[in-house]
Coordinates of C-alpha atoms and ligand atoms in Angstrom, one line a residue:
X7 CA -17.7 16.5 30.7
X8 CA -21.1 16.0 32.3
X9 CA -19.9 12.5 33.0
X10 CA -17.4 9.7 32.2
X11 CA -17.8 8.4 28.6
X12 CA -15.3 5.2 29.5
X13 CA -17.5 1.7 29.1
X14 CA -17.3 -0.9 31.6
X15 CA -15.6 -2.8 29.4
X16 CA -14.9 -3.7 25.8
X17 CA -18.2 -6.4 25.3
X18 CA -20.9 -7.6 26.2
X19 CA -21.4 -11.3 26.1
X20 CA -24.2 -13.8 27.7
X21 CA -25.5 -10.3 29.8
X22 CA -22.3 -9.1 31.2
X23 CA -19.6 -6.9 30.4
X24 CA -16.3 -8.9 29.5
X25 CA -12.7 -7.4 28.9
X26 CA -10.0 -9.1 27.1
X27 CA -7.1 -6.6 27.1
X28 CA -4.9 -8.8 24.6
X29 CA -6.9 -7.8 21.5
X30 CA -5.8 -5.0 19.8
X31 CA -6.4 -1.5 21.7
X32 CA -8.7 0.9 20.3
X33 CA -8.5 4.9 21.5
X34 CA -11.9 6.1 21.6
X35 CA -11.6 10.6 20.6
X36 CA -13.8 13.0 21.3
X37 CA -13.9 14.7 17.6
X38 CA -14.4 18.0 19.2
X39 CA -11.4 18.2 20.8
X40 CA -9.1 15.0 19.9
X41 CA -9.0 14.0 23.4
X42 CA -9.2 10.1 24.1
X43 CA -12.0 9.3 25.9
X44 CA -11.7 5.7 26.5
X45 CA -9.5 2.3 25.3
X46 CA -11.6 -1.0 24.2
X47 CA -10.1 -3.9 23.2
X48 CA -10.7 -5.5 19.6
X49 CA -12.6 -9.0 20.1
X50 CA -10.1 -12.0 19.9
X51 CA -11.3 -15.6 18.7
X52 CA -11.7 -16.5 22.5
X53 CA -14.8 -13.4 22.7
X54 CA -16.1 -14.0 19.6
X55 CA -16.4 -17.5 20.9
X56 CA -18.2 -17.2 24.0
X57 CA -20.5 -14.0 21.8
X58 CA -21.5 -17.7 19.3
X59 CA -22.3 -19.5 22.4
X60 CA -24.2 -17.1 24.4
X61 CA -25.9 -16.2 20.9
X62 CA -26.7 -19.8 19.7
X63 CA -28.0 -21.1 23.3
X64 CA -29.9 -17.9 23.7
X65 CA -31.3 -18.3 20.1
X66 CA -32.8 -21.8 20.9
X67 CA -34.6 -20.3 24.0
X68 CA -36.0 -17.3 22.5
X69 CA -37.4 -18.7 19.1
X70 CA -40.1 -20.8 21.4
X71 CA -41.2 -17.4 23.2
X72 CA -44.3 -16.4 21.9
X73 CA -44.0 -13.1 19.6
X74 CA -45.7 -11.4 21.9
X75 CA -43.9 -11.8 24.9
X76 CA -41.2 -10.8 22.2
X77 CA -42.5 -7.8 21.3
X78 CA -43.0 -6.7 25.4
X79 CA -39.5 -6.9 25.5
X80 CA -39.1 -5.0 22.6
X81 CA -42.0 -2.0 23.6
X82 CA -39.5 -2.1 27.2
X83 CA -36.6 -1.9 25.9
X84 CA -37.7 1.6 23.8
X85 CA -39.5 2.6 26.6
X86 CA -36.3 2.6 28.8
X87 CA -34.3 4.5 25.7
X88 CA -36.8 7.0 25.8
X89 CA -36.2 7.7 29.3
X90 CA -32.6 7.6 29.0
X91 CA -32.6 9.6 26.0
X92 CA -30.5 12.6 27.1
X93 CA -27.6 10.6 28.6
X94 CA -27.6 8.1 25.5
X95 CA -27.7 11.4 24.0
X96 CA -24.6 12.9 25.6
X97 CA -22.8 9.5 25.0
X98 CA -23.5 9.3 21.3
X99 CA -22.5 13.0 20.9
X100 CA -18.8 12.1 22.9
X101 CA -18.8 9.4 20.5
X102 CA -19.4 10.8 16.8
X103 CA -19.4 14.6 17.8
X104 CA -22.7 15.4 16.3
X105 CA -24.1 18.3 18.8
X106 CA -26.1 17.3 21.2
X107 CA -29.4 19.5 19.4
X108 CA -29.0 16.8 16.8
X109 CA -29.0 13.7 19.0
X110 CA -31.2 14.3 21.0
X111 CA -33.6 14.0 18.7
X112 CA -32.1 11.8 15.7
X113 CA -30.3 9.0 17.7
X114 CA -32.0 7.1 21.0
X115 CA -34.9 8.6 19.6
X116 CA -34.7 6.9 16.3
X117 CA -33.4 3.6 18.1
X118 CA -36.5 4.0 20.3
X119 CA -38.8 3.8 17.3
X120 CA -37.3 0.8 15.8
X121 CA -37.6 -1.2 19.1
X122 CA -41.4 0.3 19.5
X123 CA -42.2 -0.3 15.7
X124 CA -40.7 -3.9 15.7
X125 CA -42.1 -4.7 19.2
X126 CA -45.5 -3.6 17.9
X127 CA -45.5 -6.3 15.1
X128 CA -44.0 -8.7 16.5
X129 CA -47.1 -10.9 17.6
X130 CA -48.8 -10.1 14.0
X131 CA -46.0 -12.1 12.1
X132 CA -48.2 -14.8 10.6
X133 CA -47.8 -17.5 7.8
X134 CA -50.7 -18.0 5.2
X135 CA -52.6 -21.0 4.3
X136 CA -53.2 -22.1 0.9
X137 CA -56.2 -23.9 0.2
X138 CA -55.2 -26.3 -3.0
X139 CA -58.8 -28.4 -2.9
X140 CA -58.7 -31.4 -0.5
X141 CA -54.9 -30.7 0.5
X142 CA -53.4 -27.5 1.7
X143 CA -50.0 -25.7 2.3
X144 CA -49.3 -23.6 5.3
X145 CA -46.9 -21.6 5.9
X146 CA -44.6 -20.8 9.1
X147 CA -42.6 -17.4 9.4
X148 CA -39.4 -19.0 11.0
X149 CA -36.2 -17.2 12.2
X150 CA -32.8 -17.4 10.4
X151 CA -30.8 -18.0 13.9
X152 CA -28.0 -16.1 14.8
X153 CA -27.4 -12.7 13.3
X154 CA -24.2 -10.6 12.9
X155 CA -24.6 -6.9 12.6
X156 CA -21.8 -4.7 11.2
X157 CA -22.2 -0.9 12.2
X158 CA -20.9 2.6 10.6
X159 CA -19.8 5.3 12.8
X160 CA -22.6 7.8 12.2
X161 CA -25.5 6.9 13.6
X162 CA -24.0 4.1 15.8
X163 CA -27.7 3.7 18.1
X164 CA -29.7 4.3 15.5
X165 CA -28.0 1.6 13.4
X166 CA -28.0 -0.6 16.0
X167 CA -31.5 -0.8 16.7
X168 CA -32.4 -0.8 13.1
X169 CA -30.7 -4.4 12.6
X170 CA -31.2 -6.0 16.1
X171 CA -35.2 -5.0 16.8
X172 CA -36.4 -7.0 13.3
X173 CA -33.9 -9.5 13.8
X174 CA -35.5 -10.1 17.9
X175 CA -38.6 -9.8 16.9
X176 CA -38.4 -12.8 14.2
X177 CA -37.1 -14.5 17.2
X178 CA -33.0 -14.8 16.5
X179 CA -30.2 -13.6 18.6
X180 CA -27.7 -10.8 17.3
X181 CA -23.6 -10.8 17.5
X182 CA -23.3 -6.9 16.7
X183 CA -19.9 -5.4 16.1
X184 CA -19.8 -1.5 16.4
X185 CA -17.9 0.8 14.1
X186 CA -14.6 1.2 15.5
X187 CA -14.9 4.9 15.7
X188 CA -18.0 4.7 17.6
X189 CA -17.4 1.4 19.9
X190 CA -19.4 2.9 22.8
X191 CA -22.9 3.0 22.3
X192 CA -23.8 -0.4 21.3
X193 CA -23.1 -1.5 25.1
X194 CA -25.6 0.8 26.7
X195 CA -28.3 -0.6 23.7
X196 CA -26.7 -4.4 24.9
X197 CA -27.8 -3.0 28.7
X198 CA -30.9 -1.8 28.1
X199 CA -32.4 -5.0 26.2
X200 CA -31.2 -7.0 29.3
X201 CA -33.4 -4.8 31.7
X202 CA -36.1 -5.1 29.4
X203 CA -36.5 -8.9 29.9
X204 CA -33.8 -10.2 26.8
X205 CA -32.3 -12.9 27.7
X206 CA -28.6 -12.9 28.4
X207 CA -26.8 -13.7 25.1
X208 CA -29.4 -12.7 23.0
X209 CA -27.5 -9.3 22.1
X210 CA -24.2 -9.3 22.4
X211 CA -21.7 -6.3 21.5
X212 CA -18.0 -7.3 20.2
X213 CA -15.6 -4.7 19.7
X214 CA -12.9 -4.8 16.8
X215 CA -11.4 -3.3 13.6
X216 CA -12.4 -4.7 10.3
X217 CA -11.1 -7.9 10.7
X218 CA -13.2 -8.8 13.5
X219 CA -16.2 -7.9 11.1
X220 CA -14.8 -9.9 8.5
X221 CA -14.6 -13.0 11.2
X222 CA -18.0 -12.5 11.6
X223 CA -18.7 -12.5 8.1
X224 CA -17.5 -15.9 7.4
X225 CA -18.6 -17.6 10.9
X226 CA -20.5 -20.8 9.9
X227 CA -22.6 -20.2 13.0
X228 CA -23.5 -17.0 11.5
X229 CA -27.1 -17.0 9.5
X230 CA -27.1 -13.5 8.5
X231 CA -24.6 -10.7 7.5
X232 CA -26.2 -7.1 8.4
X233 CA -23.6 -4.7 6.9
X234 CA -24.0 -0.7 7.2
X235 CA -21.1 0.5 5.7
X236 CA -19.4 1.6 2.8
X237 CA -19.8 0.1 -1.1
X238 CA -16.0 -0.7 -0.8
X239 CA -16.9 -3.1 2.5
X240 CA -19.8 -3.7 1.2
X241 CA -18.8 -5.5 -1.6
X242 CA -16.3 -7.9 0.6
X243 CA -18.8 -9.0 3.6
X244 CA -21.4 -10.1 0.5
X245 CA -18.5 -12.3 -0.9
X246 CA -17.2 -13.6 2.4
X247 CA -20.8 -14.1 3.2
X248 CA -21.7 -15.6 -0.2
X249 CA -19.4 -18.2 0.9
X250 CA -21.6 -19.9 3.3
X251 CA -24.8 -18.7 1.6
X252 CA -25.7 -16.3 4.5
X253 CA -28.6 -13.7 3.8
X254 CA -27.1 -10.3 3.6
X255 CA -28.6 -7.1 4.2
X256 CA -26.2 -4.2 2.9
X257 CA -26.8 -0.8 3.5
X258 CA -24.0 1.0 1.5
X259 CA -23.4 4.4 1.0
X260 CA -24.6 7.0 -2.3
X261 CA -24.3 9.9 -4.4
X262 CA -28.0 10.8 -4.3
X263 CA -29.4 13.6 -6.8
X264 CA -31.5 16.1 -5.4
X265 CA -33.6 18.1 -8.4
X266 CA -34.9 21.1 -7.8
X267 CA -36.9 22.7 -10.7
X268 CA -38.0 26.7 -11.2
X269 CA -41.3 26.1 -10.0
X270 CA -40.3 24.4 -6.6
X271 CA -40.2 26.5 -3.4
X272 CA -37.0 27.9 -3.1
X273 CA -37.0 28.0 1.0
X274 CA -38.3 24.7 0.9
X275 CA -35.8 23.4 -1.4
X276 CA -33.0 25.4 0.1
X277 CA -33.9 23.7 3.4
X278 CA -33.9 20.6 1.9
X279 CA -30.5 20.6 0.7
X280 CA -28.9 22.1 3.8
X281 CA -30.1 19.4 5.6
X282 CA -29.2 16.7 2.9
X283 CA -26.2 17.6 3.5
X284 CA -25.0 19.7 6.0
X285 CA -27.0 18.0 8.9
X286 CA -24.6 15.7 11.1
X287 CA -21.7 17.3 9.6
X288 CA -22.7 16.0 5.8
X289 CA -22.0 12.3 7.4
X290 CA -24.8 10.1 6.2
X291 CA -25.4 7.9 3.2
X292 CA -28.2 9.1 1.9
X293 CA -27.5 12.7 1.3
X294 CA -28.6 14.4 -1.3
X295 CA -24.9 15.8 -2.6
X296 CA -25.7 16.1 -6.3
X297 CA -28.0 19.3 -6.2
X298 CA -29.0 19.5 -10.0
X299 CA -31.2 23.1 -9.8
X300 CA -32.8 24.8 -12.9
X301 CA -31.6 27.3 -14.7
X302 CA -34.1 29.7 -14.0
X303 CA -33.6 29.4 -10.2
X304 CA -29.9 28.5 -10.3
X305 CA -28.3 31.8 -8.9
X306 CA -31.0 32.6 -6.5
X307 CA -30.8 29.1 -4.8
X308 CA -26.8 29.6 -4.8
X309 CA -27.3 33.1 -2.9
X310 CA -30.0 32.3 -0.8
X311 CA -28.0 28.7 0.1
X312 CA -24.8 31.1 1.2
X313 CA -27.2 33.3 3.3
X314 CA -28.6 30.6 4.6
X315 CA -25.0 29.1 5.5
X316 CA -24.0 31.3 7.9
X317 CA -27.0 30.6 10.0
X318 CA -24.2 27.8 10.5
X319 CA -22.8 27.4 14.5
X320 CA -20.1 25.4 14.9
X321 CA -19.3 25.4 18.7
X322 CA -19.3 23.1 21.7
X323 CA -21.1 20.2 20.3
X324 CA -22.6 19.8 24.2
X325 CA -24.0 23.0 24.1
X326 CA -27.7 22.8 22.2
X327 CA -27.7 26.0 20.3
X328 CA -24.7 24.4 18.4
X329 CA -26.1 23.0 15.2
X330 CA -23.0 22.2 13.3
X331 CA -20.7 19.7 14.4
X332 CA -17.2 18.4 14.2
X333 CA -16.3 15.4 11.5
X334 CA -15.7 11.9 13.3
X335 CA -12.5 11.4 12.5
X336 CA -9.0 13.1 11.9
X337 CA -9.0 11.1 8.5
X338 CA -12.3 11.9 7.7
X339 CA -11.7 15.4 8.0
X340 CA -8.6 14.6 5.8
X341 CA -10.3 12.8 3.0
X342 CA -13.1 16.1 3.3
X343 CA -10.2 18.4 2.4
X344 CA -9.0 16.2 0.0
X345 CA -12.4 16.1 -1.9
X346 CA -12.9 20.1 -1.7
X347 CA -8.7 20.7 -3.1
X348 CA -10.0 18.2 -5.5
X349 CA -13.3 20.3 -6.3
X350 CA -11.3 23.5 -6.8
X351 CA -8.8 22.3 -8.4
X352 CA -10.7 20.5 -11.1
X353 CA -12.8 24.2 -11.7
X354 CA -15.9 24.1 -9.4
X355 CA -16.4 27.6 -7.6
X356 CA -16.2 27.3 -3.8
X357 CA -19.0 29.1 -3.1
X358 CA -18.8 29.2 0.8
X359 CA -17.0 27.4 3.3
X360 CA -14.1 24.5 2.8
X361 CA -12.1 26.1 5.9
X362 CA -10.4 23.8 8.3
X363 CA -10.7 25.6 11.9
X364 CA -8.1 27.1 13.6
X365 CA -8.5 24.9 16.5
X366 CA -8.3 21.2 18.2
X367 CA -10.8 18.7 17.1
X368 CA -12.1 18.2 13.4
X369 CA -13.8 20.8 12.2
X370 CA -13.9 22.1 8.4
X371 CA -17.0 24.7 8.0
X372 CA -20.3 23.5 5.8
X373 CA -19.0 23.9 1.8
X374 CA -20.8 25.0 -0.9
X375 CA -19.7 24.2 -4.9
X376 CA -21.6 25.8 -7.6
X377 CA -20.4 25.4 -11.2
X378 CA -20.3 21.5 -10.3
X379 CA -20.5 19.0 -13.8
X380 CA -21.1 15.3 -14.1
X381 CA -17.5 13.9 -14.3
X382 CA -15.8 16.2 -11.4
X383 CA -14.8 14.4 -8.7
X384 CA -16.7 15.6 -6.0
X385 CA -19.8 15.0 -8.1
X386 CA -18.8 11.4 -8.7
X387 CA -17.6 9.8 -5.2
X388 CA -19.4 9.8 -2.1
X389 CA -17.5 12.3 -0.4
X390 CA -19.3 11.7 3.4
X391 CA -18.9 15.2 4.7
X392 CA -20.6 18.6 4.1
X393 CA -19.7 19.1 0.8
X394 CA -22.4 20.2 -1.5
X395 CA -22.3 20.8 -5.1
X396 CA -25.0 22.5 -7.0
X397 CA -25.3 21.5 -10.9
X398 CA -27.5 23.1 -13.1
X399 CA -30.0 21.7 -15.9
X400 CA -32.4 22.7 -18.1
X401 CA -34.3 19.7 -19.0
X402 CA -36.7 17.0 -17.0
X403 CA -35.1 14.3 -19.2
X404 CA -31.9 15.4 -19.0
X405 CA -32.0 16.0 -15.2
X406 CA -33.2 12.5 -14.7
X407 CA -30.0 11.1 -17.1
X408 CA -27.5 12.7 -15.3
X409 CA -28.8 11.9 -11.9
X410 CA -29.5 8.5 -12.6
X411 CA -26.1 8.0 -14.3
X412 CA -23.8 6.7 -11.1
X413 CA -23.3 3.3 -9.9
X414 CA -24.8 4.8 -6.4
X415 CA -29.0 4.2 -5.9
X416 CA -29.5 5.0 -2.4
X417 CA -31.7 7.8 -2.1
X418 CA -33.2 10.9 -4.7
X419 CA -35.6 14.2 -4.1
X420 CA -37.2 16.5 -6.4
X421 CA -38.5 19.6 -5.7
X422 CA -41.3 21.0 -7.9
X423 CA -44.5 22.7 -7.7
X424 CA -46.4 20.0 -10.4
X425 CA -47.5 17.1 -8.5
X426 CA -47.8 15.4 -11.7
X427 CA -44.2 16.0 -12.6
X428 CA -42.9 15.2 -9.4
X429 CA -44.7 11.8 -9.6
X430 CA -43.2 11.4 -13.4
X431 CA -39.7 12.4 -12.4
X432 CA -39.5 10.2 -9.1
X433 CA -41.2 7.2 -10.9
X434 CA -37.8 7.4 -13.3
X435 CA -35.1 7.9 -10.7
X436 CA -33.5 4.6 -10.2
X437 CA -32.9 5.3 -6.4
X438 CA -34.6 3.2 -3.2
X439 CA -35.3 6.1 -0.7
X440 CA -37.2 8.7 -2.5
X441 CA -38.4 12.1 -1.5
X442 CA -41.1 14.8 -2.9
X443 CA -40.4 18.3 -1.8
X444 CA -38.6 17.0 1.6
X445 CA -35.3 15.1 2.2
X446 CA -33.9 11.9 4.4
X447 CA -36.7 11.6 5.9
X448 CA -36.4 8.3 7.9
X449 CA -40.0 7.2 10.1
X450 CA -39.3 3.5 11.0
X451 CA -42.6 2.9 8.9
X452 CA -40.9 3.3 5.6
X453 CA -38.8 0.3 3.9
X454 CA -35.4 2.5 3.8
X455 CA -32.4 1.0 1.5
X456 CA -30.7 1.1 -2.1
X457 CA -30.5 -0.6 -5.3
X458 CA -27.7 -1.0 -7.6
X459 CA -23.9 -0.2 -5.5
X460 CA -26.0 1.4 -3.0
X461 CA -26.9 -2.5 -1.3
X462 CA -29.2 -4.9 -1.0
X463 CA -32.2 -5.8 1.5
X464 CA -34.1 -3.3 3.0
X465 CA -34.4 -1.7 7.1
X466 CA -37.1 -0.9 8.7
X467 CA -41.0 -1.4 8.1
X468 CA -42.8 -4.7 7.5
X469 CA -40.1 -5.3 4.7
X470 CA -37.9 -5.4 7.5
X471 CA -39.4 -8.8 8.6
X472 CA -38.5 -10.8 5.2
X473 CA -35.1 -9.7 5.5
X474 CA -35.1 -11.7 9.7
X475 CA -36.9 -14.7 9.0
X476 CA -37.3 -17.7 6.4
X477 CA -40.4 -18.9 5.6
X478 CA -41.0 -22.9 5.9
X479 CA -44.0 -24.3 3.7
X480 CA -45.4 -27.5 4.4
X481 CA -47.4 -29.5 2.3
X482 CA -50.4 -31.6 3.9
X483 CA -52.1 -34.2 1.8
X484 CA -55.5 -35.4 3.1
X485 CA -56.0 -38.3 0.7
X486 CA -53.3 -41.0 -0.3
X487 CA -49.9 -40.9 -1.7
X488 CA -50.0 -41.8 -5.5
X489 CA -46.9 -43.7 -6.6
X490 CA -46.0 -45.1 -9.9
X491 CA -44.6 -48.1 -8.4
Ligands
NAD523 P1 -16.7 1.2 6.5 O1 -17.1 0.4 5.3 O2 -15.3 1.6 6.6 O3 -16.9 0.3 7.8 C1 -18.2 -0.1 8.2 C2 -18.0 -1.3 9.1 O4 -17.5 -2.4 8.5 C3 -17.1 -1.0 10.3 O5 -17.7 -1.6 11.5 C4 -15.8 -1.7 9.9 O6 -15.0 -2.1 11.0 C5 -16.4 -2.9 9.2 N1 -15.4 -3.5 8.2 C6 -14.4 -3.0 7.5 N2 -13.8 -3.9 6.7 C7 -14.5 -5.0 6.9 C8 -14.4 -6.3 6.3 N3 -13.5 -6.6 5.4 N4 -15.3 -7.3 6.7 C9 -16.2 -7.0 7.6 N5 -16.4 -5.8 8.2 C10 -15.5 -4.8 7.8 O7 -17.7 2.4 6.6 P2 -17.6 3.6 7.6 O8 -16.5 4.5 7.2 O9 -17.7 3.1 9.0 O10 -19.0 4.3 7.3 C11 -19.2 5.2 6.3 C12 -19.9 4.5 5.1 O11 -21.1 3.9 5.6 C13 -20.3 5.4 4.0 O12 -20.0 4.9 2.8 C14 -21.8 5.6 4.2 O13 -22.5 5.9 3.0 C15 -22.2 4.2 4.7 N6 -23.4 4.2 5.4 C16 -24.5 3.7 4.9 C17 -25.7 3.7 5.5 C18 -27.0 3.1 4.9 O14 -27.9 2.8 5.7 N7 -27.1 2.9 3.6 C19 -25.8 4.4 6.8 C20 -24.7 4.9 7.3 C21 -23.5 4.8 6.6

């Protein structure tokens, strides 16, 4: 190890780190090898208190700082990430086991953008004013108060900095609990916006299971829920949150359709789909695991996908030539096998891949289904690992029936050749995060997010901003009050 993974301590509350070792342990592994790397403790009601306190005093203080004295502290704070980018790097990689080739460049990085992006904007949040003759209305862009974010294991900064830049830059404060997989990188975010100028208690990090995210879910000084997580968790933090009437954003996970028709380009398209869902070890929500390809191009995209597969280098995730990681978890790599037994068993031909390593840590090789229909398994449930099916079709319409008929809307690609079809097609696909000849594509500029069981609200961009504040209109009569009595 390049250096010690072990935090400080468990969380960090009102600008220091605090320990409470009578919450429930956590083991922190290294998926690459199954060694512990570090113990936190799961937040108990006395943390979570002090995290409402700092949050709520801090809140009051910041919402009168003027956005762009926000926003410096924003521009800072990525400034510092940038800087740090290979060590947050390193940490994040001991953390989820994606290799360090892909966090270098996909994590801090990403995190960096948010904080940059928001911190940018921050000072051009304005209301409007609406002339109605003699009177008028204006209105004021307010903040909702104190946020709780609830984070996923696989992109633990990125996700991070997704919720809590908007959220600072509208002028709240942020309770953010980490996945319990991936408790460690929040902390160093929590230090970093502390040497950027935030005040202490504005960000504070809680560790804890799901319980402590459900506490945070139905805490009445809680304004908003920011959930990354599964459709499953998903659906209990909106109840427990409908509860109180707290805004939500949910960012749930998918079964997103890629189509690829004759005419597309069949590197381009092959790339596409290894990355859709092969890149951080097939772990993120918006892949593209439903790979409907015409019937014209079927076999050659199979063969050239294969080819392509053993490209595929699954070694020490430290080491940067390694460009295929370990999965998180030992049950994640379970519920992976699972899903490909499932795959064969129910008559899908394993292509490629499916193996489980011969050796400690998590590691199952990149698969590849062809022979995939609608109702199998593996094309149904969001299997969050590298398992990709390919399904064929011979028809636009039908393509875009069967890949709009899940209860998943996160994300959807075509591949094609005719713009004009491409347009057609995409303008059909009931999906939030769309692609044309590329895939999961993520610039902070882009409102990223899904409709129907795929969540509600949307990250990043200027939509960002509605899903932070409240808007406040006031009505200012120049003349007198009419009354009928
Ligand atoms: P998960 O739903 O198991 O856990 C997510 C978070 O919710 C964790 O911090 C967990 O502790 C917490 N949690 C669990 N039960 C809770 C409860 N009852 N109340 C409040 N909080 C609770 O998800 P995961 O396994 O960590 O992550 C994988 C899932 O996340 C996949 O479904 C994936 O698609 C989804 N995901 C979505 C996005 C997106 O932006 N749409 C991004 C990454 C991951």
């Amino acid at each position: 190890m390049t250096f010690d993974p072990k935090p400080t301590a468990s969380h960090f509350i009102d600008g220091a780190y605090v320990e409470d070792t009578s919450g429930t342990p956590i083991e922190v592994v290294y998926p690459a090898t199954g060694e512990v790397i570090a113990t936190v403790y799961a937040a108990t009601k006395d943390v979570l208190d002090q995290a409402f306190d700092s949050a709520t005093r801090a809140q009051a203080e910041w919402a009168k700082v003027s956005p762009r004295e926000r926003g410096r502290v924003l521009t800072r704070a990525a400034q510092i990430m940038r800087e740090r980018n290979r060590a947050l790097s390193e940490l994040e990689t001991f953390d989820t086991g994606k290799p360090l080739q892909e966090t270098l460049v996909a994590d801090a990085t990403s995190g960096a953008d948010a904080l940059e992006y928001f911190g940018g904007i921050a000072n051009g949040l304005t209301g409007e004013h609406i002339p109605l003759g003699e009177d008028w209305v204006y209105t004021v862009r307010e903040p909702l108060g104190v946020c709780a974010g609830i984070g996923a294991w696989n992109y633990p900064t990125q996700i991070v900095c997704w919720k809590t830049a908007p959220a600072l830059a509208c002028g709240n404060a942020m309770v953010f609990k980490p996945s319990e997989t991936t408790p460690l990188s929040a902390l160093k975010v929590a230090e970093i916006l502390l040497e950027a100028g935030a005040p202490a208690g504005l960000f504070n990090v809680v560790q804890g299971l799901g319980e402590v995210g459900a506490a945070l879910a139905t805490d009445p000084r809680v304004a908003k829920v920011s959930l990354t997580g599964s459709a499953p968790t998903g659906k209990k933090v909106y109840a427990a949150a409908a509860g109180e009437m707290k805004h939500v954003t949910m960012e749930l996970g998918g079964k997103s359709p890629m189509l690829v028709f004759d005419d597309a380009s069949l590197e381009d398209a092959v790339g596409a789909a290894i990355l859709g869902n092969f890149y951080s070890s097939g772990q993120i929500c918006s892949n593209g695991t439903r790979v409907f390809v015409q019937k014209g191009l079927r076999a050659r995209f199979v063969e050239r996908m294969a080819e392509r597969m053993k490209d595929a280098v699954l070694g020490d995730p430290m080491d940067e030539a390694t460009n295929f990681g370990p999965l998180v978890s030992a049950r994640q790599m379970e519920i992976v096998e699972g899903y490909i037994a499932k795959g064969v068993e129910e008559g899908a031909r394993l292509v490629a891949g499916g193996e489980r390593l011969d050796r400690d840590g998590f590691w199952i090789t990149p698969a590849l289904f062809d022979g995939v229909t609608d109702e199998m398994t593996i094309a149904r449930e969001e299997i969050f690992g590298p398992v990709l099916s390919v399904l064929e079709f011979e028809t636009e319409e039908e393509a875009i029936a069967r890949a709009n008929d899940t209860p998943y809307g996160l994300s959807a690609g075509v591949f094609t050749s005719d713009f004009t079809r491409a347009h057609r097609v995409i303008g059909q696909l009931r999906a939030g995060s769309c692609f044309i000849n590329s895939y999961n594509d993520a610039p902070v500029e882009a409102p990223f997010g899904g409709v129907k069981g795929s969540g509600v609200g949307r990250e990043n961009s200027k939509a960002a901003i509605q899903h932070y504040s409240q808007l406040k209109s006031v009505y200012v009569r120049m003349g007198a009050v009419e009354a009928p009595f």
